[in-house]
Amino acid sequence: MHSHDHSHEHHHDHAPKLDHLNAAFIWGIVLNSAFVIIEVIAGLISGSLSLLTDAGHNLSDVASLALALLAFKLAKAKSNSTYTYGYKRSTIIVSFFNAVILVVAVGFIVYEAVMRFIHPEGVAGTTVAWVAFAGIAINAFTAWLFVKDKDSDLNVKGAYLHMAVDAIVSLGVVISGIVIYFTNWYWVDSAVSIIIGIVILTGTWSLLKDSLRLEMDGVPKEMDLAKIKAELKKAKGVVDVHHMHVWALSTTENALTAHLVMKQEDMVMFDDIKHDLRHRLEHLSISHSTFEPEFEDEKCEQPKC
C-alpha cells in the first residue's frame, strides 16, 4: 500500500518580522527625493555631469525604495483562488527589477561620461563638493536605517547596499570637486562619473544574481541541500529523503517538498514525525513544507526520485 498522505504545512512564525522598516523606507524616500532635487538644480547651475548622473542614480534609489515598500505591503495581502500564496513573490520581482534598473543606469552614466570626455565643459568645483558632501550625510544616515536587517531580506540588503555605495560615491564627487577647484582639470568630473558607474555595477551584480536565482525558483543562496537532507534524516522513522525541492516564496520565506522513505510500523506516528520535521526546517529558515511518505519496500513511481 502506497500512502499519498500529503502533509502541506504553512508556518510563518520564523519569517523575519520587518514591519518596523516601514519608517526606514519612508525616511529614505523623503530624504533622497529632496536630495535628488538639490542635485539636479546644483548640477544644472554648475554644469557638473557627476552631480547629474548621481542625481539620476539617486532617483533610481528612490524608485527602488518605493517599490520595495510596496512589495512588503503586497506580501502581507491574503491569498486567494488565483494567487494561492498571496503576493509574496512581488518582493522577488521587485528586487530583480531594481537590480536591472541599476545595471541599465550604469550604461547611461558611462555613455554620458565618454561624451563629456570628448566635449569637455567647465564645472564649478566648489558647488559640486558642497552638494556631494551633503549627499554623504544623507546616504550614510539612510544606510544606517537598514544596517541591522540587511541580512534578513534581499530588498533590505539592496536598499542598504545602494545607500552605502552612494555615500562612498558622494565622497568621490567631493574629492573631484576639490581637485577641479584647485587645478581646473575638468576631465576629473567625467572620470568620477565612470568610477561611479563601476562602483554601482560592482555593488549591484550580486543583487542581480541573487534575485535572478530566486526569480527562476533556484535554491536560495543560503540554503545547503545536503545539510537540509541530513537534518530531515535525523528525525525518528525517516530512513531516506529524495525528490527534494527547495525554493523561495518571497525574499524572506522559503518552501520545501520532499519524499520521505519510512518504515511501515512508523507510519502510525506520522503526525508526530511531521511536527518534528517542521520544527527542524524552521530552524533552517524553511517555513512551508510538503511531505510525501513512502514505505521502504516500494519503488517511487515518479521520475527522478
Short mmCIF file of C-alpha atoms in Angstrom, two decimals:
data_model
loop_
_atom_site.label_atom_id
_atom_site.label_comp_id
_atom_site.label_asym_id
_atom_site.label_seq_id
_atom_site.Cartn_x
_atom_site.Cartn_y
_atom_site.Cartn_z
CA MET A 1 0.00 0.00 0.00
CA HIS A 2 1.45 3.34 -1.06
CA SER A 3 0.38 6.16 1.17
CA HIS A 4 -0.06 9.52 -0.58
CA ASP A 5 -0.94 11.41 2.57
CA HIS A 6 0.49 14.77 1.59
CA SER A 7 1.36 16.97 4.51
CA HIS A 8 1.28 20.61 3.45
CA GLU A 9 2.14 22.81 6.37
CA HIS A 10 2.24 26.62 6.37
CA HIS A 11 4.01 28.31 9.24
CA HIS A 12 5.02 31.96 9.30
CA ASP A 13 6.37 32.26 12.82
CA HIS A 14 10.02 32.06 11.78
CA ALA A 15 9.83 34.50 8.88
CA PRO A 16 11.71 37.71 9.69
CA LYS A 17 9.43 40.41 11.10
CA LEU A 18 10.29 43.55 9.17
CA ASP A 19 7.27 45.75 9.93
CA HIS A 20 9.48 48.27 11.72
CA LEU A 21 11.23 49.01 8.41
CA ASN A 22 8.23 50.93 7.06
CA ALA A 23 9.52 54.08 8.77
CA ALA A 24 13.05 53.45 7.47
CA PHE A 25 11.79 53.19 3.88
CA ILE A 26 9.67 56.33 4.24
CA TRP A 27 12.61 58.28 5.71
CA GLY A 28 14.83 57.06 2.89
CA ILE A 29 12.29 58.02 0.21
CA VAL A 30 11.70 61.52 1.60
CA LEU A 31 15.37 62.37 2.23
CA ASN A 32 16.62 61.04 -1.09
CA SER A 33 13.80 62.68 -3.06
CA ALA A 34 14.75 66.05 -1.57
CA PHE A 35 18.42 65.40 -2.31
CA VAL A 36 17.67 64.47 -5.95
CA ILE A 37 16.02 67.86 -6.44
CA ILE A 38 19.00 69.63 -4.87
CA GLU A 39 21.48 67.68 -7.03
CA VAL A 40 19.60 68.38 -10.26
CA ILE A 41 19.43 72.12 -9.56
CA ALA A 42 23.08 72.28 -8.49
CA GLY A 43 24.17 70.09 -11.40
CA LEU A 44 22.43 72.33 -13.95
CA ILE A 45 23.82 75.52 -12.38
CA SER A 46 27.38 74.19 -12.06
CA GLY A 47 27.38 72.13 -15.28
CA SER A 48 28.52 69.04 -13.34
CA LEU A 49 27.89 65.71 -15.07
CA SER A 50 28.85 63.77 -11.94
CA LEU A 51 26.15 65.59 -9.94
CA LEU A 52 23.52 64.99 -12.63
CA THR A 53 24.44 61.32 -13.05
CA ASP A 54 24.47 60.84 -9.29
CA ALA A 55 21.05 62.55 -9.16
CA GLY A 56 19.79 60.06 -11.74
CA HIS A 57 21.16 57.21 -9.68
CA ASN A 58 19.62 58.60 -6.50
CA LEU A 59 16.30 58.90 -8.32
CA SER A 60 16.50 55.20 -9.16
CA ASP A 61 17.21 54.58 -5.47
CA VAL A 62 14.03 56.47 -4.56
CA ALA A 63 12.10 54.29 -7.01
CA SER A 64 13.78 51.18 -5.56
CA LEU A 65 12.85 52.13 -2.00
CA ALA A 66 9.26 52.88 -3.06
CA LEU A 67 8.94 49.57 -4.93
CA ALA A 68 10.45 47.63 -2.01
CA LEU A 69 7.97 49.27 0.38
CA LEU A 70 5.13 48.40 -1.99
CA ALA A 71 6.36 44.80 -2.21
CA PHE A 72 6.39 44.48 1.60
CA LYS A 73 2.80 45.74 1.67
CA LEU A 74 1.72 43.30 -1.07
CA ALA A 75 3.47 40.41 0.69
CA LYS A 76 1.05 40.82 3.61
CA ALA A 77 -2.02 40.55 1.34
CA LYS A 78 -4.15 37.44 1.86
CA SER A 79 -4.06 34.57 -0.58
CA ASN A 80 -6.98 33.97 -2.94
CA SER A 81 -8.15 31.43 -5.50
CA THR A 82 -5.92 32.96 -8.18
CA TYR A 83 -2.82 33.65 -6.08
CA THR A 84 -2.83 30.81 -3.56
CA TYR A 85 0.38 32.03 -1.91
CA GLY A 86 -0.80 35.62 -1.93
CA TYR A 87 1.54 38.23 -3.41
CA LYS A 88 4.72 37.25 -1.58
CA ARG A 89 6.63 36.77 -4.83
CA SER A 90 6.32 40.50 -5.55
CA THR A 91 9.31 41.00 -3.23
CA ILE A 92 11.45 38.83 -5.53
CA ILE A 93 10.19 40.58 -8.69
CA VAL A 94 10.97 43.99 -7.18
CA SER A 95 14.50 43.04 -6.13
CA PHE A 96 15.23 41.75 -9.64
CA PHE A 97 13.63 44.79 -11.29
CA ASN A 98 15.65 47.17 -9.11
CA ALA A 99 18.89 45.40 -9.98
CA VAL A 100 18.12 45.59 -13.72
CA ILE A 101 17.32 49.31 -13.46
CA LEU A 102 20.69 49.96 -11.83
CA VAL A 103 22.61 48.00 -14.47
CA VAL A 104 20.88 49.97 -17.24
CA ALA A 105 21.62 53.23 -15.39
CA VAL A 106 25.33 52.37 -15.38
CA GLY A 107 25.26 52.18 -19.19
CA PHE A 108 23.84 55.71 -19.44
CA ILE A 109 26.33 57.06 -16.90
CA VAL A 110 29.33 55.66 -18.77
CA TYR A 111 27.99 56.88 -22.14
CA GLU A 112 27.48 60.44 -20.88
CA ALA A 113 30.93 60.43 -19.26
CA VAL A 114 32.59 59.37 -22.52
CA MET A 115 30.71 62.12 -24.40
CA ARG A 116 31.90 64.68 -21.83
CA PHE A 117 35.48 63.44 -22.25
CA ILE A 118 35.18 64.15 -25.97
CA HIS A 119 33.46 67.51 -25.44
CA PRO A 120 34.69 68.82 -22.03
CA GLU A 121 32.86 71.67 -20.31
CA GLY A 122 33.66 73.86 -17.32
CA VAL A 123 32.47 72.75 -13.87
CA ALA A 124 32.01 74.74 -10.64
CA GLY A 125 34.15 72.64 -8.31
CA THR A 126 33.01 74.31 -5.06
CA THR A 127 29.31 73.69 -5.76
CA VAL A 128 29.99 70.06 -6.65
CA ALA A 129 31.95 69.49 -3.44
CA TRP A 130 29.38 71.04 -1.09
CA VAL A 131 26.37 69.28 -2.63
CA ALA A 132 28.14 65.92 -2.64
CA PHE A 133 29.19 66.48 0.99
CA ALA A 134 25.51 66.76 1.91
CA GLY A 135 24.96 63.53 -0.02
CA ILE A 136 27.43 61.69 2.20
CA ALA A 137 25.40 62.59 5.29
CA ILE A 138 22.02 61.72 3.77
CA ASN A 139 23.12 58.42 2.22
CA ALA A 140 25.09 57.33 5.29
CA PHE A 141 22.10 58.02 7.54
CA THR A 142 19.74 56.12 5.22
CA ALA A 143 22.15 53.16 5.06
CA TRP A 144 22.29 53.12 8.87
CA LEU A 145 18.48 52.71 8.95
CA PHE A 146 18.81 49.37 7.15
CA VAL A 147 22.11 48.03 8.51
CA LYS A 148 20.59 45.90 11.30
CA ASP A 149 18.25 43.99 8.96
CA LYS A 150 20.36 43.86 5.78
CA ASP A 151 20.90 40.09 6.07
CA SER A 152 17.21 39.33 6.67
CA ASP A 153 15.82 40.21 3.26
CA LEU A 154 17.11 40.73 -0.29
CA ASN A 155 15.26 44.03 -0.74
CA VAL A 156 16.60 45.39 2.56
CA LYS A 157 20.10 44.28 1.54
CA GLY A 158 19.61 46.08 -1.77
CA ALA A 159 18.49 49.27 -0.02
CA TYR A 160 21.46 49.12 2.36
CA LEU A 161 23.97 48.49 -0.44
CA HIS A 162 22.56 51.30 -2.58
CA MET A 163 22.77 53.82 0.24
CA ALA A 164 26.22 52.71 1.43
CA VAL A 165 27.58 52.79 -2.11
CA ASP A 166 26.01 56.23 -2.66
CA ALA A 167 27.78 57.57 0.43
CA ILE A 168 31.12 56.34 -0.94
CA VAL A 169 30.29 57.72 -4.39
CA SER A 170 29.43 61.12 -2.88
CA LEU A 171 32.82 61.11 -1.20
CA GLY A 172 34.39 60.59 -4.62
CA VAL A 173 32.41 63.53 -6.01
CA VAL A 174 33.60 65.73 -3.12
CA ILE A 175 37.19 64.85 -3.99
CA SER A 176 36.61 65.61 -7.69
CA GLY A 177 35.07 68.99 -6.78
CA ILE A 178 38.09 69.90 -4.68
CA VAL A 179 40.51 68.76 -7.40
CA ILE A 180 38.64 70.80 -10.06
CA TYR A 181 38.62 73.89 -7.82
CA PHE A 182 42.41 73.85 -7.38
CA THR A 183 43.51 72.52 -10.79
CA ASN A 184 40.71 73.22 -13.32
CA TRP A 185 41.11 69.62 -14.51
CA TYR A 186 37.51 69.34 -15.73
CA TRP A 187 38.06 65.82 -17.08
CA VAL A 188 38.13 64.64 -13.45
CA ASP A 189 34.34 65.12 -13.37
CA SER A 190 33.90 62.61 -16.20
CA ALA A 191 36.42 60.24 -14.66
CA VAL A 192 34.47 60.25 -11.40
CA SER A 193 31.26 59.53 -13.35
CA ILE A 194 32.86 56.40 -14.81
CA ILE A 195 34.09 55.34 -11.36
CA ILE A 196 30.55 55.88 -10.04
CA GLY A 197 29.28 53.56 -12.77
CA ILE A 198 31.83 50.85 -11.93
CA VAL A 199 31.07 51.07 -8.19
CA ILE A 200 27.32 50.84 -8.82
CA LEU A 201 27.78 47.83 -11.13
CA THR A 202 30.03 46.07 -8.61
CA GLY A 203 27.54 46.62 -5.78
CA THR A 204 24.58 45.59 -7.91
CA TRP A 205 25.95 42.45 -9.56
CA SER A 206 25.47 40.14 -6.56
CA LEU A 207 21.98 41.54 -6.02
CA LEU A 208 21.15 40.85 -9.67
CA LYS A 209 22.45 37.26 -9.46
CA ASP A 210 20.67 36.51 -6.18
CA SER A 211 17.33 37.94 -7.30
CA LEU A 212 17.55 36.17 -10.67
CA ARG A 213 18.23 32.88 -8.87
CA LEU A 214 15.06 33.35 -6.78
CA GLU A 215 13.08 34.50 -9.83
CA MET A 216 14.00 31.21 -11.56
CA ASP A 217 12.95 29.16 -8.50
CA GLY A 218 16.57 28.32 -7.77
CA VAL A 219 17.70 27.20 -4.34
CA PRO A 220 18.26 30.34 -2.19
CA LYS A 221 21.97 31.07 -1.78
CA GLU A 222 22.00 30.50 1.97
CA MET A 223 20.34 27.07 1.66
CA ASP A 224 22.55 23.94 1.89
CA LEU A 225 20.64 20.98 0.38
CA ALA A 226 22.99 18.38 1.87
CA LYS A 227 22.57 19.90 5.33
CA ILE A 228 18.77 20.03 4.96
CA LYS A 229 18.60 16.40 3.82
CA ALA A 230 20.85 15.28 6.67
CA GLU A 231 18.67 17.14 9.18
CA LEU A 232 15.49 15.50 7.86
CA LYS A 233 17.09 12.04 8.09
CA LYS A 234 17.81 12.64 11.79
CA ALA A 235 14.07 12.51 12.51
CA LYS A 236 12.75 9.28 14.02
CA GLY A 237 11.22 6.97 11.39
CA VAL A 238 12.80 8.67 8.36
CA VAL A 239 15.03 6.18 6.55
CA ASP A 240 15.84 8.29 3.49
CA VAL A 241 14.86 11.52 1.72
CA HIS A 242 14.65 12.07 -2.03
CA HIS A 243 12.82 14.09 -4.70
CA MET A 244 13.57 17.15 -2.53
CA HIS A 245 12.97 20.68 -3.84
CA VAL A 246 13.71 23.98 -2.08
CA TRP A 247 12.74 27.41 -3.42
CA ALA A 248 11.84 30.93 -2.26
CA LEU A 249 8.23 32.06 -1.86
CA SER A 250 9.45 35.60 -1.15
CA THR A 251 12.67 37.32 -0.16
CA THR A 252 12.04 36.20 3.45
CA GLU A 253 10.19 32.86 3.19
CA ASN A 254 11.36 29.54 1.77
CA ALA A 255 9.48 26.34 0.90
CA LEU A 256 10.34 22.65 0.60
CA THR A 257 8.77 19.49 -0.83
CA ALA A 258 10.25 16.03 -0.29
CA HIS A 259 9.53 12.31 -0.45
CA LEU A 260 10.23 10.53 2.84
CA VAL A 261 11.15 6.84 2.87
CA MET A 262 9.77 5.37 6.11
CA LYS A 263 9.36 2.09 7.92
CA GLN A 264 5.80 0.81 7.75
CA GLU A 265 5.49 0.46 11.52
CA ASP A 266 6.40 4.15 11.99
CA MET A 267 3.52 5.42 9.82
CA VAL A 268 1.19 5.48 12.84
CA MET A 269 3.41 8.25 14.25
CA PHE A 270 3.45 10.28 11.04
CA ASP A 271 1.76 13.31 12.63
CA ASP A 272 4.45 13.46 15.32
CA ILE A 273 7.16 12.96 12.70
CA LYS A 274 5.74 15.84 10.62
CA HIS A 275 5.79 18.11 13.67
CA ASP A 276 9.43 17.21 14.33
CA LEU A 277 10.36 17.79 10.68
CA ARG A 278 8.63 21.17 10.59
CA HIS A 279 10.47 22.25 13.73
CA ARG A 280 13.83 21.20 12.24
CA LEU A 281 13.12 23.04 8.97
CA GLU A 282 12.03 26.24 10.69
CA HIS A 283 15.50 26.43 12.24
CA LEU A 284 16.89 26.17 8.72
CA SER A 285 14.74 29.14 7.55
CA ILE A 286 12.13 27.00 5.76
CA SER A 287 8.61 27.93 6.83
CA HIS A 288 6.50 25.97 4.30
CA SER A 289 6.87 22.20 3.87
CA THR A 290 5.13 19.39 1.99
CA PHE A 291 5.97 15.72 2.63
CA GLU A 292 5.00 12.53 0.81
CA PRO A 293 5.70 9.33 2.75
CA GLU A 294 6.79 6.08 1.11
CA PHE A 295 7.43 2.61 2.53
CA GLU A 296 10.91 1.10 2.42
CA ASP A 297 9.91 -1.82 0.19
CA GLU A 298 8.20 0.16 -2.57
CA LYS A 299 9.65 1.96 -5.56
CA CYS A 300 8.88 5.59 -6.21
CA GLU A 301 6.65 5.87 -9.28
CA GLN A 302 7.69 9.45 -10.09
CA PRO A 303 10.68 10.06 -12.37
CA LYS A 304 13.98 11.24 -10.92
CA CYS A 305 13.17 10.20 -7.39
#
